[in-house]
Amino acid sequence: MSTSTMTSATRGTWGSRLAFILAVAGSAIGLGNIWRFPIVTAEGGGGAFVLIYLLCAAFVGLPVMLAEMVVGRAGERNPVGAIKHLGNGTKWRWVGGLGVVTAFIVLSFYSVIAGWTIHYMFSAGVGKFTETLDTDAYFIEMVADPGKEMLYHGIFMIAVILTVAAGIRNGIERTIKVTMPILGVVLLVLLIRSLTLPGAFEGLAYYLTPDFSKVTANTVLQALAQAFFSLSLGMGAIITYGSYLQKDESLPSSAGYVVMLDSAVALLAGCIIFPALVYANLPLDEGGPGLMFQVLPQVLVQLPWAPWGGILFGTIFFLLLAIAAFTSAISLLEVPVSYLVDEKNWKRKKATWFVGGGAFLIGIPSALSLGAVGWLTELSGFEMSLIDLLSGPFMDGALVIGALGLSLFVGWKWGLQRALTEIRQGSPDFKLSAIWAFSIRYVAPIAIVSILTFQLYSIFTPDSSPEESPEEAVIESTDL
Ligand code: TRP
């Protein structure tokens, strides 16, 4: 008991459960909600996909999220330290180690892309997108400009570093309490704008009309993978945030709120995007950065009350993206920082600047890999850019492996009874314990192994990806 009091006093804690929920939701709600969910939904059978996604999130994502929170709070440490502590120093701590490394690498290129959103926010604000503009050329020029790429990557990273360096309560919590309400308001304003455009209904129909004929085994696996990705599982982020939570707070309902908030934002993002695309007569089948940075800006010039409508809604749209990326990046940086603070006794400030600075430097080749430096753009032997080469294994692969390790650790090694004891500290009448235990032991591991098999299978069956020009491939395959 005395060690636990000591650690929580020196490591910091959340001021309230609301702060914890908002911080975890901030981690979960990211670029994946806005540029990946809508497109996989539209392609995966609309309402049918939404239904499958919600089932995956509720029956697999939610239990794993709860498991991460439990490990964090019971272990009272970063992912490596928590697992080492709970598992009596076993090799399972490598599951945490994988999370620390993955978070660091993902941060390095997440920041590059987040930098684009800041650049675009300014561009929209000064009216760039309300003139007739070749948005493809605009994007390609930006990524080919080393100065711009590094400047915005740097601005974003410094903002993340300053937040994390100030600590849990004074840094992360304070920031989250400002940014998350702004995110909510912006989302609402954009939603009203989109839904009152002519053609809104057609857009919604394209997005959400259930088409069960499009549902295959792959659709289900895609929904599962998206749920893990969107809920920020498998990288130790939720373990880390859970470690700053007081013992008397309820973990199951916190996890439930996060899953609801995250799913709601993902759903609403599509309700903003598709009506706008239909209104502006733009292609509906693009996702990822191509959609955000090349297609959607073309809506702005056509919006009513020109040019002010386009300037206003364009600016706040990219603000929405920037905030979503920012609150996710904060949690990415916090993972390696908490590792250095807990395990290596580093001071938080030093650890933050070291890790954040390192991620900035490591991110530079990624930043230059979309046109600024030729050989990074087309890595020989791989035929893709560095940023794409990293994003696949680290964003899709590593987090799935991490989530598998964590479920097995909780279900089979550390023990469900111990986990339930921890959960009951804050929610004595946790009713779903049998379902949760079953999911962590069997459902989640089986689901995750299926995703992994599916991912490996698609890597080794190259004909699944259609032929594209290299330029298109660069833009489209950065599929965060
Ligand atoms: N959930 C984030 C999104 O939707 C992406 C993400 C995956 C993430 N794993 C993470 C963010 C870990 C922070 C920490 O975009």
Coordinates of C-alpha atoms and ligand atoms in Angstrom, one line a residue:
M1 CA 0.0 0.0 0.0
S2 CA 2.8 2.4 0.9
T3 CA 4.5 2.0 -2.5
S4 CA 1.2 2.6 -4.2
T5 CA 0.6 5.9 -2.4
M6 CA 4.2 6.9 -3.1
T7 CA 3.9 6.1 -6.9
S8 CA 0.6 7.9 -7.4
A9 CA 1.9 10.9 -5.5
T10 CA 5.0 11.2 -7.6
R11 CA 3.6 10.1 -11.0
G12 CA 0.4 12.2 -11.0
T13 CA -3.3 11.4 -11.2
W14 CA -6.3 12.5 -13.1
G15 CA -8.4 15.2 -11.3
S16 CA -11.7 13.4 -12.0
R17 CA -13.1 10.5 -13.8
L18 CA -14.4 12.9 -16.5
A19 CA -10.9 14.0 -17.2
F20 CA -9.8 10.3 -17.6
I21 CA -12.7 9.6 -19.9
L22 CA -12.0 12.6 -22.0
A23 CA -8.3 11.8 -22.2
V24 CA -9.0 8.3 -23.3
A25 CA -11.6 9.4 -25.8
G26 CA -9.1 12.0 -27.1
S27 CA -6.7 9.2 -27.7
A28 CA -9.2 7.1 -29.4
I29 CA -10.8 9.8 -31.5
G30 CA -8.2 10.5 -34.2
L31 CA -7.6 10.6 -37.9
G32 CA -8.9 7.0 -38.1
N33 CA -12.4 8.1 -37.1
I34 CA -12.6 10.8 -39.7
W35 CA -10.8 9.5 -42.7
R36 CA -10.9 5.7 -42.4
F37 CA -14.2 4.8 -40.7
P38 CA -16.6 6.6 -43.2
I39 CA -14.9 5.0 -46.2
V40 CA -14.7 1.5 -45.0
T41 CA -18.3 1.8 -44.0
A42 CA -19.5 3.0 -47.4
E43 CA -17.5 0.2 -49.0
G44 CA -18.5 -2.4 -46.5
G45 CA -22.2 -2.3 -46.9
G46 CA -23.2 1.0 -45.2
G47 CA -25.6 0.4 -42.3
A48 CA -24.7 -3.3 -42.4
F49 CA -21.1 -2.4 -41.7
V50 CA -22.0 0.0 -38.9
L51 CA -24.0 -2.8 -37.2
I52 CA -21.0 -5.2 -37.5
Y53 CA -18.6 -2.5 -36.4
L54 CA -20.7 -1.7 -33.3
L55 CA -20.9 -5.4 -32.4
C56 CA -17.1 -5.7 -32.8
A57 CA -16.5 -2.6 -30.7
A58 CA -18.9 -3.8 -28.0
F59 CA -17.9 -7.4 -27.8
V60 CA -14.2 -7.3 -28.6
G61 CA -12.9 -3.7 -28.4
L62 CA -14.7 -2.8 -25.2
P63 CA -13.4 -5.9 -23.2
V64 CA -9.8 -5.3 -24.4
M65 CA -10.1 -1.6 -23.5
L66 CA -11.3 -2.6 -20.0
A67 CA -8.4 -5.1 -19.7
E68 CA -5.9 -2.3 -20.6
M69 CA -7.4 0.0 -18.1
V70 CA -7.3 -2.7 -15.4
V71 CA -3.6 -3.6 -16.1
G72 CA -2.7 0.1 -15.9
R73 CA -4.5 0.8 -12.7
A74 CA -3.5 -2.4 -11.0
G75 CA 0.1 -2.1 -12.1
E76 CA 0.3 1.7 -11.4
R77 CA 3.0 2.0 -14.0
N78 CA 3.8 2.3 -17.7
P79 CA 3.0 -0.7 -19.9
V80 CA 6.4 -2.4 -19.3
G81 CA 6.5 -1.8 -15.6
A82 CA 2.8 -2.6 -15.1
I83 CA 3.1 -6.0 -16.8
K84 CA 6.4 -6.8 -15.2
H85 CA 4.9 -6.0 -11.8
L86 CA 1.7 -7.9 -12.2
G87 CA 3.4 -10.9 -14.0
N88 CA 6.2 -11.1 -11.5
G89 CA 8.9 -10.0 -13.8
T90 CA 8.1 -12.4 -16.6
K91 CA 8.8 -12.1 -20.3
W92 CA 5.3 -10.8 -20.8
R93 CA 6.7 -7.4 -20.2
W94 CA 7.8 -7.5 -23.9
V95 CA 4.2 -7.0 -24.7
G96 CA 4.5 -3.6 -23.0
G97 CA 7.9 -3.1 -24.7
L98 CA 6.3 -3.5 -28.1
G99 CA 3.8 -0.9 -27.2
V100 CA 6.4 1.6 -26.1
V101 CA 8.4 1.2 -29.3
T102 CA 5.3 1.2 -31.5
A103 CA 3.9 4.4 -29.9
F104 CA 7.3 6.1 -30.5
I105 CA 7.4 5.2 -34.2
V106 CA 3.8 5.9 -34.8
L107 CA 4.2 9.3 -33.2
S108 CA 7.0 10.1 -35.6
F109 CA 4.8 10.0 -38.7
Y110 CA 1.5 10.8 -37.1
S111 CA 3.0 14.2 -36.4
V112 CA 3.9 14.6 -40.1
I113 CA 0.4 14.1 -41.1
A114 CA -1.0 16.2 -38.3
G115 CA 1.4 18.9 -39.5
W116 CA -0.5 18.9 -42.9
T117 CA -3.8 19.5 -41.0
I118 CA -2.3 22.6 -39.4
H119 CA -1.0 23.9 -42.7
Y120 CA -4.4 23.3 -44.3
M121 CA -6.2 25.0 -41.5
F122 CA -4.1 28.2 -42.2
S123 CA -4.6 27.7 -46.0
A124 CA -8.4 27.5 -45.6
G125 CA -8.3 30.4 -43.2
V126 CA -6.7 32.7 -45.7
G127 CA -9.1 31.7 -48.4
K128 CA -6.8 29.4 -50.5
F129 CA -9.6 26.9 -51.0
T130 CA -12.2 29.3 -52.0
E131 CA -10.4 30.3 -55.1
T132 CA -10.4 27.9 -58.0
L133 CA -7.4 25.7 -57.2
D134 CA -5.9 22.5 -58.3
T135 CA -6.0 20.7 -55.0
D136 CA -4.0 17.7 -56.2
A137 CA -1.2 20.0 -57.2
Y138 CA -1.5 22.0 -53.9
F139 CA -1.1 18.8 -51.9
I140 CA 1.8 17.5 -54.0
E141 CA 3.6 20.8 -53.8
M142 CA 3.3 20.8 -50.0
V143 CA 4.7 17.3 -49.5
A144 CA 7.5 18.0 -51.9
D145 CA 8.6 21.1 -50.0
P146 CA 11.1 20.0 -47.3
G147 CA 10.8 23.4 -45.4
K148 CA 7.0 23.3 -45.1
E149 CA 7.0 19.6 -44.2
M150 CA 9.5 20.0 -41.4
L151 CA 8.1 23.3 -40.2
Y152 CA 4.6 22.0 -39.6
H153 CA 5.8 18.6 -38.3
G154 CA 7.9 20.6 -35.8
I155 CA 5.1 23.0 -34.7
F156 CA 2.8 20.1 -34.0
M157 CA 5.5 18.1 -32.2
I158 CA 6.4 21.1 -30.0
A159 CA 2.7 21.6 -29.0
V160 CA 2.5 17.9 -28.0
I161 CA 5.8 18.1 -26.1
L162 CA 4.8 21.2 -24.2
T163 CA 1.5 19.5 -23.2
V164 CA 3.0 16.3 -22.0
A165 CA 6.0 17.9 -20.3
A166 CA 3.6 19.9 -18.0
G167 CA 2.4 16.6 -16.5
I168 CA -0.9 14.7 -16.2
R169 CA -3.0 17.3 -14.3
N170 CA -1.4 20.5 -15.5
G171 CA -0.6 19.4 -19.0
I172 CA -2.7 16.7 -20.5
E173 CA -5.8 17.2 -18.4
R174 CA -5.9 20.9 -18.8
T175 CA -5.4 20.7 -22.6
I176 CA -8.0 17.9 -23.0
K177 CA -10.6 19.9 -21.1
V178 CA -10.3 22.7 -23.6
T179 CA -9.8 20.7 -26.8
M180 CA -12.5 18.1 -26.4
P181 CA -15.4 20.5 -26.0
I182 CA -14.1 22.5 -29.0
L183 CA -14.0 19.2 -30.9
G184 CA -17.6 18.5 -30.0
V185 CA -18.8 22.0 -31.0
V186 CA -16.9 22.0 -34.3
L187 CA -18.3 18.5 -35.1
L188 CA -21.8 19.8 -34.5
V189 CA -21.4 22.9 -36.5
L190 CA -20.0 20.9 -39.5
L191 CA -22.8 18.4 -39.1
I192 CA -25.5 21.1 -39.3
R193 CA -23.8 22.7 -42.3
S194 CA -23.6 19.3 -44.2
L195 CA -27.0 18.1 -43.4
T196 CA -28.6 21.3 -44.6
L197 CA -26.9 21.2 -48.0
P198 CA -29.0 20.2 -51.0
G199 CA -28.3 16.5 -51.7
A200 CA -27.7 15.7 -48.0
F201 CA -30.1 12.9 -48.0
E202 CA -28.6 11.2 -51.0
G203 CA -25.2 11.4 -49.3
L204 CA -26.5 9.8 -46.2
A205 CA -28.3 7.1 -48.2
Y206 CA -25.0 6.2 -50.0
Y207 CA -23.2 6.1 -46.6
L208 CA -25.7 4.3 -44.5
T209 CA -28.2 2.2 -46.6
P210 CA -27.6 -1.3 -45.4
D211 CA -26.4 -3.7 -48.0
F212 CA -25.9 -7.1 -46.5
S213 CA -24.8 -8.5 -49.9
K214 CA -21.5 -6.6 -49.5
V215 CA -20.8 -8.3 -46.1
T216 CA -18.2 -11.0 -46.3
A217 CA -15.8 -12.6 -43.8
N218 CA -13.3 -9.9 -44.9
T219 CA -15.8 -7.2 -44.0
V220 CA -16.1 -8.6 -40.5
L221 CA -12.3 -8.7 -40.1
Q222 CA -12.0 -5.2 -41.4
A223 CA -14.6 -4.0 -38.9
L224 CA -12.6 -5.7 -36.1
A225 CA -9.3 -4.3 -37.2
Q226 CA -10.9 -0.8 -37.4
A227 CA -12.3 -1.2 -33.9
F228 CA -8.9 -2.0 -32.4
F229 CA -7.2 0.8 -34.3
S230 CA -9.9 3.4 -33.6
L231 CA -10.0 2.6 -29.9
S232 CA -6.2 3.0 -29.6
L233 CA -5.7 -0.5 -28.3
G234 CA -2.6 -2.6 -28.2
M235 CA 0.0 0.2 -27.9
G236 CA -0.1 0.6 -24.2
A237 CA -1.8 4.0 -24.4
I238 CA -4.8 3.0 -22.4
I239 CA -2.6 1.1 -19.9
T240 CA -0.6 4.3 -19.4
Y241 CA -3.7 6.5 -19.0
G242 CA -5.3 3.9 -16.7
S243 CA -2.3 4.0 -14.4
Y244 CA -3.1 7.6 -13.4
L245 CA -6.6 6.7 -12.3
Q246 CA -7.8 6.6 -8.7
K247 CA -8.9 3.2 -7.3
D248 CA -12.5 4.3 -6.5
E249 CA -13.4 5.1 -10.1
S250 CA -15.4 2.7 -12.2
L251 CA -13.5 1.2 -15.0
P252 CA -16.3 -0.6 -16.9
S253 CA -18.4 2.4 -17.3
S254 CA -15.5 4.6 -18.3
A255 CA -14.6 2.1 -21.0
G256 CA -18.2 2.1 -22.1
Y257 CA -18.4 5.9 -22.4
V258 CA -15.2 5.9 -24.4
V259 CA -16.4 3.3 -26.9
M260 CA -19.7 5.2 -27.3
L261 CA -17.9 8.6 -27.9
D262 CA -15.5 7.1 -30.3
S263 CA -18.1 5.3 -32.3
A264 CA -20.4 8.4 -32.3
V265 CA -17.6 10.6 -33.7
A266 CA -16.8 8.0 -36.4
L267 CA -20.4 7.8 -37.5
L268 CA -20.9 11.5 -37.5
A269 CA -17.8 12.1 -39.5
G270 CA -19.4 10.2 -42.4
C271 CA -22.6 12.2 -42.0
I272 CA -20.5 15.3 -42.5
I273 CA -18.4 14.0 -45.4
F274 CA -20.8 12.2 -47.7
P275 CA -23.5 14.9 -47.9
A276 CA -20.7 17.4 -48.7
L277 CA -19.3 15.2 -51.4
V278 CA -22.7 14.6 -53.1
Y279 CA -23.4 18.3 -52.9
A280 CA -20.2 19.2 -54.7
N281 CA -20.5 16.3 -57.1
L282 CA -17.2 14.8 -56.1
P283 CA -16.1 11.1 -56.1
L284 CA -17.4 9.2 -53.1
D285 CA -15.0 6.3 -53.1
E286 CA -11.8 7.9 -51.9
G287 CA -10.5 7.6 -48.3
G288 CA -7.4 8.5 -46.4
P289 CA -5.3 11.6 -47.0
G290 CA -6.5 11.8 -50.6
L291 CA -10.0 12.4 -49.3
M292 CA -9.0 14.9 -46.6
F293 CA -6.4 16.9 -48.5
Q294 CA -7.4 16.7 -52.2
V295 CA -11.1 15.9 -52.5
L296 CA -12.7 17.7 -49.6
P297 CA -11.0 21.1 -50.1
Q298 CA -12.9 21.1 -53.5
V299 CA -16.2 21.3 -51.6
L300 CA -15.2 24.6 -50.0
V301 CA -15.3 26.7 -53.1
Q302 CA -18.8 25.6 -53.8
L303 CA -20.3 26.2 -50.4
P304 CA -23.0 28.9 -50.0
W305 CA -22.2 32.4 -48.7
A306 CA -19.0 32.4 -50.8
P307 CA -16.2 32.9 -50.0
W308 CA -17.0 33.2 -46.2
G309 CA -18.8 29.9 -46.0
G310 CA -15.9 28.0 -47.4
I311 CA -13.4 29.9 -45.3
L312 CA -15.3 29.3 -42.1
F313 CA -16.2 25.7 -42.6
G314 CA -12.8 24.8 -44.2
T315 CA -10.9 26.3 -41.3
I316 CA -13.0 24.5 -38.6
F317 CA -12.9 21.3 -40.6
F318 CA -9.1 21.2 -40.5
L319 CA -9.2 22.4 -36.9
L320 CA -11.3 19.3 -36.2
L321 CA -8.7 17.1 -37.8
A322 CA -5.9 18.9 -36.0
I323 CA -7.5 18.5 -32.6
A324 CA -8.3 14.9 -33.2
A325 CA -4.7 14.2 -34.2
F326 CA -3.3 16.3 -31.3
T327 CA -5.1 14.5 -28.5
S328 CA -4.1 11.2 -30.0
A329 CA -0.5 12.2 -30.3
I330 CA -0.4 13.3 -26.7
S331 CA -1.3 9.8 -25.6
L332 CA 1.3 8.4 -28.0
L333 CA 4.1 10.5 -26.5
E334 CA 2.9 9.7 -23.0
V335 CA 3.6 6.0 -23.4
P336 CA 7.4 6.1 -23.9
V337 CA 7.7 9.1 -21.5
S338 CA 6.0 7.2 -18.7
Y339 CA 8.3 4.3 -19.4
L340 CA 11.4 6.5 -18.9
V341 CA 10.0 8.2 -15.9
D342 CA 8.9 5.0 -14.1
E343 CA 11.6 2.5 -15.1
K344 CA 14.6 4.7 -15.7
N345 CA 13.8 7.4 -13.1
W346 CA 14.1 10.2 -15.6
K347 CA 12.5 13.6 -14.9
R348 CA 9.3 14.1 -16.9
K349 CA 10.5 17.2 -18.7
K350 CA 13.8 15.6 -19.8
A351 CA 12.0 12.4 -20.9
T352 CA 9.4 14.4 -22.8
W353 CA 11.9 16.5 -24.7
F354 CA 14.1 13.5 -25.4
V355 CA 11.3 11.3 -26.7
G356 CA 9.5 14.0 -28.5
G357 CA 12.7 15.4 -30.0
G358 CA 13.7 11.9 -31.1
A359 CA 10.3 11.3 -32.7
F360 CA 10.6 14.6 -34.5
L361 CA 14.0 13.6 -35.9
I362 CA 12.9 10.1 -36.8
G363 CA 9.9 11.6 -38.5
I364 CA 12.0 13.8 -40.8
P365 CA 12.7 11.0 -43.3
S366 CA 9.0 10.2 -43.3
A367 CA 8.2 13.8 -43.8
L368 CA 10.5 13.9 -46.8
S369 CA 9.3 10.7 -48.2
L370 CA 6.4 11.9 -50.2
G371 CA 8.2 13.8 -52.9
A372 CA 10.9 16.0 -51.2
V373 CA 13.6 13.3 -51.4
G374 CA 13.4 11.0 -54.3
W375 CA 14.8 7.8 -52.9
L376 CA 12.6 7.9 -49.8
T377 CA 9.6 8.4 -52.0
E378 CA 10.2 5.2 -53.9
L379 CA 12.2 2.9 -51.6
S380 CA 13.8 0.4 -53.9
G381 CA 12.8 -3.2 -53.2
F382 CA 9.5 -2.1 -51.7
E383 CA 8.2 0.3 -54.3
M384 CA 6.6 2.5 -51.8
S385 CA 7.5 5.5 -49.7
L386 CA 9.0 5.3 -46.3
I387 CA 5.9 6.6 -44.6
D388 CA 3.8 3.9 -46.2
L389 CA 6.3 1.3 -45.4
L390 CA 6.2 2.2 -41.7
S391 CA 2.4 2.8 -41.4
G392 CA 1.4 -0.7 -42.4
P393 CA 3.4 -2.8 -39.9
F394 CA 3.3 -0.3 -37.1
M395 CA -0.2 1.1 -37.3
D396 CA -2.0 -2.1 -38.3
G397 CA 0.3 -5.0 -37.4
A398 CA 2.0 -4.1 -34.1
L399 CA -1.2 -2.9 -32.4
V400 CA -2.9 -6.2 -33.2
I401 CA 0.0 -8.2 -31.8
G402 CA 0.1 -6.0 -28.7
A403 CA -3.6 -6.5 -28.1
L404 CA -3.3 -10.2 -28.5
G405 CA -0.4 -10.3 -26.0
L406 CA -2.4 -8.2 -23.5
S407 CA -5.5 -10.4 -23.8
L408 CA -3.5 -13.5 -23.3
F409 CA -1.7 -12.0 -20.3
V410 CA -4.8 -10.9 -18.6
G411 CA -6.9 -14.0 -19.5
W412 CA -4.3 -16.7 -18.9
K413 CA -1.2 -15.4 -17.0
W414 CA -1.9 -12.7 -14.5
G415 CA -5.4 -14.0 -14.0
L416 CA -9.0 -13.0 -14.4
Q417 CA -9.7 -13.3 -10.7
R418 CA -7.1 -10.7 -9.9
A419 CA -8.3 -8.5 -12.7
L420 CA -11.9 -8.7 -11.4
T421 CA -10.8 -7.8 -7.9
E422 CA -9.2 -4.7 -9.3
I423 CA -12.3 -3.8 -11.3
R424 CA -14.6 -4.3 -8.2
Q425 CA -12.6 -1.8 -6.3
G426 CA -14.4 1.0 -8.2
S427 CA -17.5 -0.9 -9.3
P428 CA -18.4 -3.5 -6.6
D429 CA -21.5 -4.6 -8.5
F430 CA -19.8 -5.2 -11.9
K431 CA -22.5 -7.5 -13.5
L432 CA -20.9 -8.4 -16.7
S433 CA -17.9 -10.2 -15.2
A434 CA -18.6 -13.6 -16.8
I435 CA -19.1 -12.1 -20.3
W436 CA -15.9 -10.0 -19.9
A437 CA -13.9 -12.9 -18.7
F438 CA -15.1 -15.1 -21.6
S439 CA -14.3 -12.4 -24.1
I440 CA -10.8 -11.8 -22.8
R441 CA -9.9 -15.5 -22.6
Y442 CA -11.5 -16.7 -25.9
V443 CA -13.3 -14.2 -28.1
A444 CA -10.6 -11.5 -28.2
P445 CA -7.6 -13.8 -28.8
I446 CA -9.5 -15.7 -31.6
A447 CA -10.7 -12.5 -33.2
I448 CA -7.2 -11.0 -33.1
V449 CA -5.5 -14.1 -34.6
S450 CA -8.1 -14.0 -37.4
I451 CA -7.2 -10.3 -38.1
L452 CA -3.5 -11.2 -38.2
T453 CA -4.1 -14.1 -40.5
F454 CA -6.1 -11.9 -42.7
Q455 CA -3.4 -9.2 -42.8
L456 CA -0.7 -11.7 -43.6
Y457 CA -2.8 -13.2 -46.3
S458 CA -3.5 -9.9 -47.9
I459 CA 0.2 -9.0 -47.8
F460 CA 1.1 -12.2 -49.6
T461 CA -1.6 -12.0 -52.2
P462 CA -0.5 -9.0 -54.2
D463 CA -3.4 -9.1 -56.7
S464 CA -5.7 -7.7 -54.0
S465 CA -4.4 -4.2 -54.6
P466 CA -5.3 -2.7 -57.9
E467 CA -2.7 -1.1 -60.2
E468 CA -2.1 2.6 -59.6
S469 CA 0.3 5.2 -60.9
P470 CA 3.1 5.7 -58.4
E471 CA 1.9 9.2 -57.6
E472 CA -1.6 8.0 -56.8
A473 CA -0.2 5.1 -54.8
V474 CA 1.9 7.6 -52.7
I475 CA -1.2 9.5 -51.8
E476 CA -3.7 6.8 -51.4
S477 CA -1.8 4.2 -49.6
T478 CA -1.0 6.3 -46.6
D479 CA -3.9 4.6 -45.0
L480 CA -3.8 5.6 -41.3
Ligands
TRP1 N1 -7.1 5.8 -32.4 C1 -6.4 6.6 -33.3 C2 -7.2 7.1 -34.4 O1 -8.4 6.7 -34.5 C3 -5.1 6.0 -33.8 C4 -4.3 5.2 -32.8 C5 -4.1 3.9 -32.9 C6 -3.7 5.7 -31.7 N2 -3.4 3.5 -31.8 C7 -3.2 4.6 -31.0 C8 -3.7 6.9 -31.1 C9 -2.5 4.7 -29.8 C10 -3.0 7.0 -29.9 C11 -2.4 6.0 -29.3 O2 -6.7 7.8 -35.3

